[in-house]
mmCIF file of C-alpha atoms and ligand atoms in Angstrom:
data_model
loop_
_atom_site.group_PDB
_atom_site.id
_atom_site.type_symbol
_atom_site.label_atom_id
_atom_site.label_comp_id
_atom_site.label_asym_id
_atom_site.label_seq_id
_atom_site.Cartn_x
_atom_site.Cartn_y
_atom_site.Cartn_z
ATOM 1 C CA MET A 1 102.595 117.426 106.740
ATOM 2 C CA SER A 2 99.701 115.314 105.664
ATOM 3 C CA GLN A 3 96.388 114.603 107.013
ATOM 4 C CA CYS A 4 94.231 111.669 107.771
ATOM 5 C CA ARG A 5 91.627 111.387 104.662
ATOM 6 C CA PHE A 6 89.105 110.771 107.339
ATOM 7 C CA CYS A 7 89.636 112.412 110.474
ATOM 8 C CA ARG A 8 92.261 114.954 109.521
ATOM 9 C CA LYS A 9 94.738 114.331 111.938
ATOM 10 C CA PRO A 10 98.238 114.650 110.891
ATOM 11 C CA LEU A 11 99.584 111.305 109.628
ATOM 12 C CA THR A 12 103.048 110.550 111.274
ATOM 13 C CA ARG A 13 103.611 107.131 111.385
ATOM 14 C CA THR A 14 104.854 104.680 108.946
ATOM 15 C CA PHE A 15 103.031 101.512 107.854
ATOM 16 C CA ILE A 16 105.217 100.589 105.020
ATOM 17 C CA ASP A 17 107.673 102.468 102.790
ATOM 18 C CA LEU A 18 107.629 101.027 99.151
ATOM 19 C CA GLY A 19 109.518 103.785 97.529
ATOM 20 C CA LEU A 20 108.858 105.655 94.171
ATOM 21 C CA GLN A 21 106.401 103.349 92.157
ATOM 22 C CA PRO A 22 104.857 103.719 88.810
ATOM 23 C CA LEU A 23 101.349 103.559 88.670
ATOM 24 C CA ALA A 24 99.977 99.914 89.118
ATOM 25 C CA ASN A 25 97.525 99.886 86.382
ATOM 26 C CA SER A 26 99.535 101.605 83.645
ATOM 27 C CA TYR A 27 100.101 99.248 80.977
ATOM 28 C CA ARG A 28 102.345 100.636 78.578
ATOM 29 C CA ARG A 29 102.298 99.986 74.691
ATOM 30 C CA PHE A 30 105.541 99.130 72.960
ATOM 31 C CA ASP A 31 105.909 102.789 71.503
ATOM 32 C CA GLN A 32 105.595 104.218 75.159
ATOM 33 C CA LEU A 33 108.708 101.964 76.427
ATOM 34 C CA GLN A 34 111.444 104.654 75.244
ATOM 35 C CA PHE A 35 109.764 107.208 77.589
ATOM 36 C CA THR A 36 110.567 107.428 81.197
ATOM 37 C CA GLU A 37 107.400 106.838 83.196
ATOM 38 C CA PRO A 38 106.097 108.856 86.094
ATOM 39 C CA ARG A 39 106.832 107.434 89.321
ATOM 40 C CA TYR A 40 105.181 108.648 92.671
ATOM 41 C CA PRO A 41 106.324 107.897 96.130
ATOM 42 C CA LEU A 42 103.917 104.970 97.714
ATOM 43 C CA HIS A 43 104.126 105.278 101.159
ATOM 44 C CA ALA A 44 101.291 103.621 103.617
ATOM 45 C CA LYS A 45 101.022 105.328 107.147
ATOM 46 C CA VAL A 46 98.519 104.694 109.898
ATOM 47 C CA CYS A 47 96.349 107.473 111.515
ATOM 48 C CA GLU A 48 97.213 107.561 115.104
ATOM 49 C CA SER A 49 93.463 108.906 115.966
ATOM 50 C CA CYS A 50 91.331 106.602 114.005
ATOM 51 C CA PHE A 51 93.518 103.573 112.677
ATOM 52 C CA LEU A 52 92.522 103.969 109.179
ATOM 53 C CA VAL A 53 95.591 102.919 106.880
ATOM 54 C CA GLN A 54 96.291 104.888 103.853
ATOM 55 C CA VAL A 55 98.687 105.928 101.423
ATOM 56 C CA ASP A 56 100.172 109.678 101.468
ATOM 57 C CA HIS A 57 100.545 110.849 98.145
ATOM 58 C CA ASP A 58 98.651 113.301 95.381
ATOM 59 C CA VAL A 59 98.489 111.369 92.174
ATOM 60 C CA PRO A 60 95.426 112.827 90.139
ATOM 61 C CA PRO A 61 92.626 110.449 90.302
ATOM 62 C CA ASP A 62 92.343 110.924 86.575
ATOM 63 C CA ALA A 63 95.866 109.654 85.859
ATOM 64 C CA ILE A 64 95.192 106.558 87.723
ATOM 65 C CA PHE A 65 91.517 105.745 86.159
ATOM 66 C CA SER A 66 92.025 107.242 82.529
ATOM 67 C CA ASP A 67 92.888 104.208 80.833
ATOM 68 C CA TYR A 68 91.879 101.334 82.763
ATOM 69 C CA ALA A 69 92.235 98.056 81.669
ATOM 70 C CA TYR A 70 90.237 95.616 84.096
ATOM 71 C CA PHE A 71 87.397 94.428 83.390
ATOM 72 C CA SER A 72 85.971 91.723 86.070
ATOM 73 C CA SER A 73 84.449 89.418 83.866
ATOM 74 C CA TYR A 74 87.690 88.031 82.726
ATOM 75 C CA SER A 75 87.782 86.375 86.314
ATOM 76 C CA PRO A 76 85.615 83.428 86.680
ATOM 77 C CA SER A 77 85.826 83.285 90.073
ATOM 78 C CA TRP A 78 84.877 86.620 90.596
ATOM 79 C CA VAL A 79 81.804 86.075 88.186
ATOM 80 C CA GLU A 80 81.096 83.458 90.500
ATOM 81 C CA HIS A 81 81.337 85.268 93.380
ATOM 82 C CA ALA A 82 78.873 87.999 91.959
ATOM 83 C CA ARG A 83 76.396 85.450 91.073
ATOM 84 C CA HIS A 84 76.311 83.965 95.058
ATOM 85 C CA TYR A 85 76.338 87.563 95.903
ATOM 86 C CA ALA A 86 72.970 88.196 94.111
ATOM 87 C CA LYS A 87 71.243 85.080 94.910
ATOM 88 C CA ALA A 88 71.878 85.685 98.753
ATOM 89 C CA MET A 89 70.687 89.273 98.785
ATOM 90 C CA ILE A 90 67.586 88.726 96.863
ATOM 91 C CA SER A 91 66.482 85.960 99.239
ATOM 92 C CA ARG A 92 67.624 87.395 102.635
ATOM 93 C CA PHE A 93 66.266 91.175 101.862
ATOM 94 C CA ALA A 94 63.339 89.699 99.586
ATOM 95 C CA LEU A 95 63.925 91.805 96.615
ATOM 96 C CA HIS A 96 61.207 91.924 93.741
ATOM 97 C CA GLU A 97 60.497 93.402 90.671
ATOM 98 C CA ASN A 98 59.714 96.751 92.067
ATOM 99 C CA SER A 99 63.022 96.705 93.854
ATOM 100 C CA LEU A 100 65.801 98.940 92.921
ATOM 101 C CA VAL A 101 69.845 97.586 92.987
ATOM 102 C CA VAL A 102 72.545 100.139 92.692
ATOM 103 C CA GLU A 103 75.812 99.296 92.135
ATOM 104 C CA ILE A 104 78.705 101.695 92.511
ATOM 105 C CA ALA A 105 81.756 100.988 90.376
ATOM 106 C CA SER A 106 79.536 98.500 88.302
ATOM 107 C CA ASN A 107 82.486 97.828 86.110
ATOM 108 C CA ASP A 108 81.162 95.693 82.890
ATOM 109 C CA GLY A 109 77.829 94.957 84.957
ATOM 110 C CA TYR A 110 79.577 91.250 85.795
ATOM 111 C CA LEU A 111 77.442 91.845 89.090
ATOM 112 C CA LEU A 112 74.032 93.665 88.091
ATOM 113 C CA GLN A 113 73.238 91.375 85.220
ATOM 114 C CA HIS A 114 72.532 88.541 87.892
ATOM 115 C CA PHE A 115 69.914 91.017 89.498
ATOM 116 C CA GLY A 116 68.617 91.980 86.091
ATOM 117 C CA THR A 117 67.930 88.204 84.921
ATOM 118 C CA ALA A 118 65.801 88.020 88.316
ATOM 119 C CA GLY A 119 63.466 90.942 87.107
ATOM 120 C CA ILE A 120 64.784 93.434 89.575
ATOM 121 C CA GLY A 121 65.714 97.006 88.630
ATOM 122 C CA VAL A 122 69.223 97.670 88.113
ATOM 123 C CA LEU A 123 71.323 100.778 88.118
ATOM 124 C CA GLY A 124 75.218 100.906 87.473
ATOM 125 C CA ILE A 125 77.524 104.032 88.438
ATOM 126 C CA GLU A 126 80.867 103.576 86.801
ATOM 127 C CA PRO A 127 83.780 106.110 85.910
ATOM 128 C CA ALA A 128 85.313 104.292 83.073
ATOM 129 C CA GLY A 129 83.706 105.382 79.927
ATOM 130 C CA ASN A 130 85.025 102.105 78.255
ATOM 131 C CA VAL A 131 83.960 99.629 80.549
ATOM 132 C CA ALA A 132 80.507 101.456 81.034
ATOM 133 C CA LYS A 133 79.945 100.837 77.418
ATOM 134 C CA GLU A 134 80.220 96.958 77.734
ATOM 135 C CA ALA A 135 77.815 97.046 80.621
ATOM 136 C CA GLU A 136 75.471 98.849 78.201
ATOM 137 C CA ALA A 137 75.784 96.616 75.432
ATOM 138 C CA ARG A 138 74.623 93.564 77.896
ATOM 139 C CA GLY A 139 71.501 95.757 78.810
ATOM 140 C CA ILE A 140 72.694 97.135 82.486
ATOM 141 C CA LYS A 141 71.541 100.737 82.308
ATOM 142 C CA THR A 142 74.901 102.793 83.570
ATOM 143 C CA GLU A 143 75.407 106.135 84.570
ATOM 144 C CA VAL A 144 79.096 107.294 83.683
ATOM 145 C CA ALA A 145 80.341 109.267 86.547
ATOM 146 C CA PHE A 146 82.495 109.416 89.529
ATOM 147 C CA PHE A 147 80.239 108.325 92.688
ATOM 148 C CA ASN A 148 80.395 111.188 95.123
ATOM 149 C CA ARG A 149 77.970 113.690 97.103
ATOM 150 C CA ASP A 150 77.117 115.257 93.589
ATOM 151 C CA THR A 151 76.237 112.699 91.715
ATOM 152 C CA ALA A 152 73.842 111.257 94.347
ATOM 153 C CA ALA A 153 72.238 114.330 94.643
ATOM 154 C CA ARG A 154 71.649 114.364 90.844
ATOM 155 C CA LEU A 155 70.514 111.015 91.176
ATOM 156 C CA ARG A 156 68.072 111.325 94.176
ATOM 157 C CA ALA A 157 66.239 114.528 92.399
ATOM 158 C CA ALA A 158 65.591 112.254 89.519
ATOM 159 C CA GLY A 159 64.009 109.944 91.869
ATOM 160 C CA VAL A 160 66.570 106.815 92.625
ATOM 161 C CA GLN A 161 66.089 105.324 95.990
ATOM 162 C CA ALA A 162 67.813 102.073 96.226
ATOM 163 C CA ASP A 163 66.631 99.382 98.008
ATOM 164 C CA LEU A 164 70.151 97.519 97.850
ATOM 165 C CA MET A 165 73.532 99.450 97.053
ATOM 166 C CA ALA A 166 76.715 97.402 96.387
ATOM 167 C CA ALA A 167 79.922 99.225 96.840
ATOM 168 C CA ASN A 168 82.323 96.307 96.281
ATOM 169 C CA ASN A 169 85.895 97.183 96.196
ATOM 170 C CA VAL A 170 85.776 100.583 95.829
ATOM 171 C CA LEU A 171 85.961 101.961 99.104
ATOM 172 C CA ALA A 172 89.515 102.046 99.203
ATOM 173 C CA HIS A 173 89.665 103.446 95.722
ATOM 174 C CA VAL A 174 88.426 106.768 96.444
ATOM 175 C CA PRO A 175 90.672 109.569 97.633
ATOM 176 C CA ASP A 176 88.057 111.855 99.598
ATOM 177 C CA ILE A 177 86.358 108.993 101.831
ATOM 178 C CA ASN A 178 83.977 111.297 103.422
ATOM 179 C CA GLU A 179 82.797 113.137 100.140
ATOM 180 C CA PHE A 180 82.218 109.449 98.699
ATOM 181 C CA VAL A 181 80.538 107.960 101.553
ATOM 182 C CA SER A 182 78.438 111.242 102.231
ATOM 183 C CA GLY A 183 76.597 109.984 99.122
ATOM 184 C CA PHE A 184 75.107 107.122 100.261
ATOM 185 C CA PRO A 185 72.465 108.179 102.656
ATOM 186 C CA LEU A 186 71.281 110.292 99.941
ATOM 187 C CA ILE A 187 70.021 107.526 97.410
ATOM 188 C CA LEU A 188 69.806 104.681 100.182
ATOM 189 C CA SER A 189 66.028 103.799 100.851
ATOM 190 C CA ASP A 190 64.841 104.402 104.574
ATOM 191 C CA GLN A 191 65.067 100.841 105.220
ATOM 192 C CA GLY A 192 67.470 99.930 102.721
ATOM 193 C CA VAL A 193 70.885 97.985 102.814
ATOM 194 C CA LEU A 194 74.175 99.068 101.524
ATOM 195 C CA THR A 195 76.743 96.274 101.242
ATOM 196 C CA VAL A 196 80.877 97.601 101.260
ATOM 197 C CA GLU A 197 83.242 94.897 100.762
ATOM 198 C CA PHE A 198 86.800 95.298 100.822
ATOM 199 C CA PRO A 199 90.259 93.201 101.803
ATOM 200 C CA HIS A 200 90.604 93.183 105.518
ATOM 201 C CA LEU A 201 92.962 95.181 106.965
ATOM 202 C CA LEU A 202 93.746 92.220 109.397
ATOM 203 C CA ASN A 203 94.551 89.581 106.622
ATOM 204 C CA LEU A 204 97.109 92.244 104.898
ATOM 205 C CA ILE A 205 98.805 92.667 108.162
ATOM 206 C CA GLU A 206 98.783 89.053 109.461
ATOM 207 C CA GLN A 207 99.890 87.549 105.987
ATOM 208 C CA THR A 208 102.160 90.683 105.116
ATOM 209 C CA GLN A 209 99.896 91.203 101.881
ATOM 210 C CA PHE A 210 102.118 94.535 101.135
ATOM 211 C CA ASP A 211 101.470 94.021 97.191
ATOM 212 C CA THR A 212 98.007 95.063 97.747
ATOM 213 C CA ILE A 213 99.326 98.292 98.553
ATOM 214 C CA TYR A 214 99.463 100.462 94.973
ATOM 215 C CA HIS A 215 98.337 104.243 94.560
ATOM 216 C CA GLU A 216 94.756 103.225 93.154
ATOM 217 C CA HIS A 217 94.157 101.944 96.971
ATOM 218 C CA TYR A 218 93.989 105.090 99.274
ATOM 219 C CA SER A 219 92.601 103.079 102.134
ATOM 220 C CA TYR A 220 93.149 99.573 103.828
ATOM 221 C CA LEU A 221 90.048 99.480 105.909
ATOM 222 C CA SER A 222 89.264 97.580 109.059
ATOM 223 C CA LEU A 223 85.773 97.340 110.553
ATOM 224 C CA LEU A 224 87.055 99.647 113.487
ATOM 225 C CA ALA A 225 87.751 102.485 111.210
ATOM 226 C CA CYS A 226 84.821 101.567 108.957
ATOM 227 C CA GLU A 227 82.172 101.957 112.015
ATOM 228 C CA ARG A 228 83.661 105.313 112.803
ATOM 229 C CA ILE A 229 83.695 106.470 108.757
ATOM 230 C CA PHE A 230 79.847 105.513 108.453
ATOM 231 C CA GLY A 231 78.947 106.589 111.896
ATOM 232 C CA ALA A 232 80.270 110.345 110.945
ATOM 233 C CA HIS A 233 77.493 110.013 108.030
ATOM 234 C CA GLY A 234 74.553 108.851 109.802
ATOM 235 C CA MET A 235 74.762 105.473 109.125
ATOM 236 C CA ARG A 236 75.726 102.161 110.822
ATOM 237 C CA VAL A 237 76.907 98.648 110.524
ATOM 238 C CA PHE A 238 74.680 95.962 111.553
ATOM 239 C CA ASP A 239 76.155 92.874 110.219
ATOM 240 C CA VAL A 240 79.379 91.493 108.720
ATOM 241 C CA GLU A 241 80.415 88.481 106.673
ATOM 242 C CA GLU A 242 84.142 87.465 106.156
ATOM 243 C CA LEU A 243 84.713 86.523 102.726
ATOM 244 C CA PRO A 244 87.606 84.102 101.168
ATOM 245 C CA THR A 245 87.884 87.065 98.164
ATOM 246 C CA HIS A 246 91.029 88.865 97.660
ATOM 247 C CA GLY A 247 92.938 87.285 100.451
ATOM 248 C CA GLY A 248 90.444 87.851 103.116
ATOM 249 C CA SER A 249 87.641 90.400 102.669
ATOM 250 C CA LEU A 250 85.132 91.803 104.904
ATOM 251 C CA ARG A 251 81.317 92.253 103.635
ATOM 252 C CA LEU A 252 79.521 94.981 105.835
ATOM 253 C CA PHE A 253 75.748 95.646 105.854
ATOM 254 C CA VAL A 254 75.371 99.324 106.501
ATOM 255 C CA CYS A 255 71.908 101.129 107.051
ATOM 256 C CA HIS A 256 70.416 104.439 108.134
ATOM 257 C CA ASN A 257 71.046 105.136 111.906
ATOM 258 C CA SER A 258 66.980 104.954 112.069
ATOM 259 C CA ALA A 259 66.557 101.920 109.870
ATOM 260 C CA ASP A 260 65.051 98.595 111.679
ATOM 261 C CA HIS A 261 67.830 95.919 110.729
ATOM 262 C CA LYS A 262 69.145 94.857 114.247
ATOM 263 C CA PRO A 263 72.847 94.285 115.442
ATOM 264 C CA ALA A 264 73.812 90.608 114.009
ATOM 265 C CA GLU A 265 76.186 88.575 115.480
ATOM 266 C CA GLY A 266 79.026 88.876 112.540
ATOM 267 C CA LEU A 267 78.951 92.572 113.872
ATOM 268 C CA THR A 268 80.102 91.201 117.379
ATOM 269 C CA ARG A 269 82.430 88.747 116.313
ATOM 270 C CA VAL A 270 84.424 90.773 113.839
ATOM 271 C CA ARG A 271 84.653 93.430 116.440
ATOM 272 C CA GLN A 272 86.169 90.974 118.705
ATOM 273 C CA LYS A 273 88.455 89.093 116.331
ATOM 274 C CA GLU A 274 89.984 92.782 115.457
ATOM 275 C CA LYS A 275 90.077 93.759 119.393
ATOM 276 C CA TRP A 276 92.031 90.563 119.915
ATOM 277 C CA ALA A 277 94.549 91.215 116.937
ATOM 278 C CA GLY A 278 95.351 94.800 118.273
ATOM 279 C CA ILE A 279 93.552 96.618 115.365
ATOM 280 C CA GLY A 280 93.191 99.658 117.645
ATOM 281 C CA ASP A 281 96.778 99.215 118.950
ATOM 282 C CA LEU A 282 99.277 101.180 117.318
ATOM 283 C CA ALA A 283 101.804 98.591 118.006
ATOM 284 C CA THR A 284 100.352 96.025 115.999
ATOM 285 C CA TYR A 285 101.398 98.230 112.822
ATOM 286 C CA GLY A 286 105.091 98.133 113.875
ATOM 287 C CA GLY A 287 107.329 95.680 112.104
ATOM 288 C CA PHE A 288 105.565 95.196 108.583
ATOM 289 C CA ASN A 289 107.994 97.078 106.853
ATOM 290 C CA ALA A 290 110.873 94.558 107.926
ATOM 291 C CA ARG A 291 108.432 91.301 107.101
ATOM 292 C CA ALA A 292 107.912 92.534 103.519
ATOM 293 C CA GLU A 293 111.849 93.253 103.226
ATOM 294 C CA GLU A 294 112.424 89.774 104.177
ATOM 295 C CA ILE A 295 109.709 88.660 101.747
ATOM 296 C CA ARG A 296 111.489 90.289 98.891
ATOM 297 C CA ASP A 297 114.984 88.987 99.694
ATOM 298 C CA GLU A 298 113.483 85.628 99.564
ATOM 299 C CA LEU A 299 112.148 86.033 96.400
ATOM 300 C CA LYS A 300 115.001 87.677 94.932
ATOM 301 C CA ASP A 301 117.447 84.733 95.915
ATOM 302 C CA PHE A 302 115.196 82.264 94.579
ATOM 303 C CA LEU A 303 115.017 84.017 91.145
ATOM 304 C CA ARG A 304 119.028 84.670 91.079
ATOM 305 C CA ASP A 305 119.192 80.905 91.748
ATOM 306 C CA THR A 306 116.819 79.678 88.820
ATOM 307 C CA LYS A 307 118.433 81.904 86.617
ATOM 308 C CA GLU A 308 122.051 80.137 87.706
ATOM 309 C CA GLU A 309 120.546 77.182 86.737
ATOM 310 C CA ASN A 310 119.413 78.685 83.013
ATOM 311 C CA LEU A 311 115.626 77.719 84.140
ATOM 312 C CA ASN A 312 113.102 79.656 82.147
ATOM 313 C CA VAL A 313 110.816 81.789 84.746
ATOM 314 C CA ALA A 314 107.264 83.499 83.490
ATOM 315 C CA ALA A 315 104.829 84.921 85.388
ATOM 316 C CA TYR A 316 101.379 84.517 85.654
ATOM 317 C CA GLY A 317 98.224 87.460 85.828
ATOM 318 C CA ALA A 318 99.125 90.617 85.165
ATOM 319 C CA ALA A 319 97.367 92.175 88.119
ATOM 320 C CA ALA A 320 98.117 95.410 89.753
ATOM 321 C CA LYS A 321 99.435 93.800 92.756
ATOM 322 C CA GLY A 322 102.130 91.714 90.720
ATOM 323 C CA ASN A 323 103.069 95.240 89.801
ATOM 324 C CA THR A 324 103.617 96.391 93.352
ATOM 325 C CA LEU A 325 105.754 93.053 94.169
ATOM 326 C CA LEU A 326 107.810 93.152 91.114
ATOM 327 C CA ASN A 327 108.686 96.767 90.990
ATOM 328 C CA TYR A 328 109.740 96.858 95.117
ATOM 329 C CA CYS A 329 112.254 94.040 94.315
ATOM 330 C CA GLY A 330 113.559 95.484 91.587
ATOM 331 C CA ILE A 331 112.501 92.497 89.215
ATOM 332 C CA ASN A 332 112.711 93.163 85.301
ATOM 333 C CA THR A 333 113.051 91.012 82.318
ATOM 334 C CA ASP A 334 116.220 90.245 83.271
ATOM 335 C CA LEU A 335 114.820 87.475 85.682
ATOM 336 C CA ILE A 336 111.485 86.893 84.517
ATOM 337 C CA SER A 337 110.731 86.736 80.350
ATOM 338 C CA VAL A 338 106.801 87.395 80.186
ATOM 339 C CA VAL A 339 103.972 87.484 81.916
ATOM 340 C CA PHE A 340 100.695 85.375 80.972
ATOM 341 C CA ASP A 341 97.337 87.069 81.010
ATOM 342 C CA LYS A 342 93.974 86.395 79.703
ATOM 343 C CA ASN A 343 92.899 89.844 79.502
ATOM 344 C CA PRO A 344 93.038 90.727 75.632
ATOM 345 C CA HIS A 345 93.041 94.514 76.625
ATOM 346 C CA LYS A 346 96.612 93.794 78.578
ATOM 347 C CA GLN A 347 98.124 91.437 76.080
ATOM 348 C CA ASN A 348 100.917 92.882 73.883
ATOM 349 C CA HIS A 349 101.592 95.623 76.416
ATOM 350 C CA TYR A 350 104.088 95.745 79.262
ATOM 351 C CA LEU A 351 104.044 95.649 82.735
ATOM 352 C CA PRO A 352 104.431 99.449 84.090
ATOM 353 C CA GLY A 353 107.879 99.840 85.753
ATOM 354 C CA SER A 354 108.956 96.297 85.337
ATOM 355 C CA GLN A 355 108.414 96.326 81.502
ATOM 356 C CA ILE A 356 107.796 92.806 81.577
ATOM 357 C CA PRO A 357 105.724 91.872 78.007
ATOM 358 C CA ILE A 358 102.100 90.245 78.757
ATOM 359 C CA LYS A 359 101.375 87.408 76.148
ATOM 360 C CA SER A 360 98.312 85.461 76.067
ATOM 361 C CA PRO A 361 98.737 81.955 78.044
ATOM 362 C CA ASP A 362 97.866 79.949 74.836
ATOM 363 C CA LEU A 363 101.911 81.072 74.457
ATOM 364 C CA ILE A 364 102.616 78.874 77.591
ATOM 365 C CA THR A 365 102.879 75.833 75.865
ATOM 366 C CA HIS A 366 105.171 76.866 73.508
ATOM 367 C CA THR A 367 107.286 78.783 75.954
ATOM 368 C CA LYS A 368 107.321 75.749 78.644
ATOM 369 C CA PRO A 369 108.364 77.892 81.344
ATOM 370 C CA ASP A 370 110.169 75.554 84.356
ATOM 371 C CA VAL A 371 108.954 78.230 86.829
ATOM 372 C CA LEU A 372 105.290 80.036 87.070
ATOM 373 C CA LEU A 373 105.080 82.917 89.285
ATOM 374 C CA ILE A 374 101.811 83.542 90.445
ATOM 375 C CA LEU A 375 101.280 87.247 91.011
ATOM 376 C CA PRO A 376 97.456 87.182 91.992
ATOM 377 C CA TRP A 377 98.034 84.387 94.831
ATOM 378 C CA ASN A 378 94.374 84.843 95.877
ATOM 379 C CA LEU A 379 93.598 83.162 92.457
ATOM 380 C CA ARG A 380 96.282 80.551 92.871
ATOM 381 C CA ASP A 381 94.098 77.483 92.898
ATOM 382 C CA GLU A 382 92.092 78.600 89.790
ATOM 383 C CA ILE A 383 95.272 79.185 87.965
ATOM 384 C CA MET A 384 96.968 76.177 89.064
ATOM 385 C CA ALA A 385 93.958 74.161 87.611
ATOM 386 C CA GLU A 386 93.288 76.099 84.206
ATOM 387 C CA GLN A 387 97.571 75.601 84.016
ATOM 388 C CA SER A 388 97.796 72.257 84.692
ATOM 389 C CA THR A 389 99.910 71.198 81.693
ATOM 390 C CA LEU A 390 102.909 72.718 83.380
ATOM 391 C CA LYS A 391 103.457 69.681 85.133
ATOM 392 C CA GLY A 392 103.622 67.584 81.929
ATOM 393 C CA TRP A 393 107.427 69.243 81.160
ATOM 394 C CA GLY A 394 108.362 69.299 85.093
ATOM 395 C CA GLY A 395 107.303 72.667 85.600
ATOM 396 C CA ARG A 396 106.898 74.380 89.127
ATOM 397 C CA PHE A 397 104.185 76.893 90.557
ATOM 398 C CA VAL A 398 105.597 79.613 92.788
ATOM 399 C CA THR A 399 103.645 82.240 95.019
ATOM 400 C CA ALA A 400 105.751 84.872 96.687
ATOM 401 C CA ILE A 401 103.312 85.762 99.685
ATOM 402 C CA PRO A 402 102.959 85.541 102.678
ATOM 403 C CA ARG A 403 106.295 83.246 102.011
ATOM 404 C CA LEU A 404 108.065 81.957 98.947
ATOM 405 C CA ASN A 405 105.820 78.740 98.124
ATOM 406 C CA ILE A 406 106.906 76.129 95.389
ATOM 407 C CA PHE A 407 104.484 73.613 94.104
HETATM 408 ZN ZN1 ZN B 1 92.038 109.428 111.000
#
């Protein structure tokens, strides 16, 4: 029987079983389509002891990250989010030219660039060599490595002590959460602050965001679970902000147990909110599977109807969350002809599983779809504004989560 990634208790409770799925970020080339792609069980469980929701599988991390095609800079709202973050942190923690900001999973440097231009020292740590190269090209010093205890110990020995550390949307992506978190205290200065962002489990449950579950996301986090995890490594959460990103995220402010940072109002507020919502009560986790099945049936019925009406259905956004949705619903090119995506690294590839071809959004005005299914529903407003020409030929935008919605 498998064990909890954090507390090692046996995992027996199903949260949702999404069946066998290909890796959500393994976009395929044309010459690969003739070969069967590997599929792995995608089964999320909740730990009865610490309430960490986690997927239970043994996909090697190398298989998941080796051909990583996501470049953060391709999403304007994400770049804007990063700019706001940098401004707020510089002001709140009085960062200056002798400060050091370290980001874990620094991607193409989209976040650190804002500290760099403010004259503050930066260091990125990024496992994907191809994206790290782009960061270096824009002048962001980047260590190509998986962050863990060993990497942190090596950097500490080299004198790295961070005044601010950012680990945004990365904690959920690590298979060994204890090994990962144990690296933070090694390179965080005595009064340093670590900020951690992740999609809030509370929203995932309340809005049935099952499509955010994929192999690359090992854990689905709550404040409750995180306070236990950081506590086990000599750290504590002292403030929490609620953010609209990724369908509702938390930003935790974490420090050494011995640091001076006082517990702030945000911590009490989110603790209370989770308590009322029953995050520490196993009954809250039941019924999720059944709600996902309803969404699946609703979307498939809609797509079959549009097919009967001979409507041209396309999708927008070749995001990982779209792949979980499409493959869970068994949707392929029979129902959706093409998916448009701005990222040139994804264009002219095919979605894993569904094998839907990915094309540039420049082709939308030629294809003139009657229905455009927006897969990254969290970017809905941005995408609808960018693709407003769709309305010119009477096209409709559709999102599937939390329920089928037609705009
Ligand atoms: Zn546990």
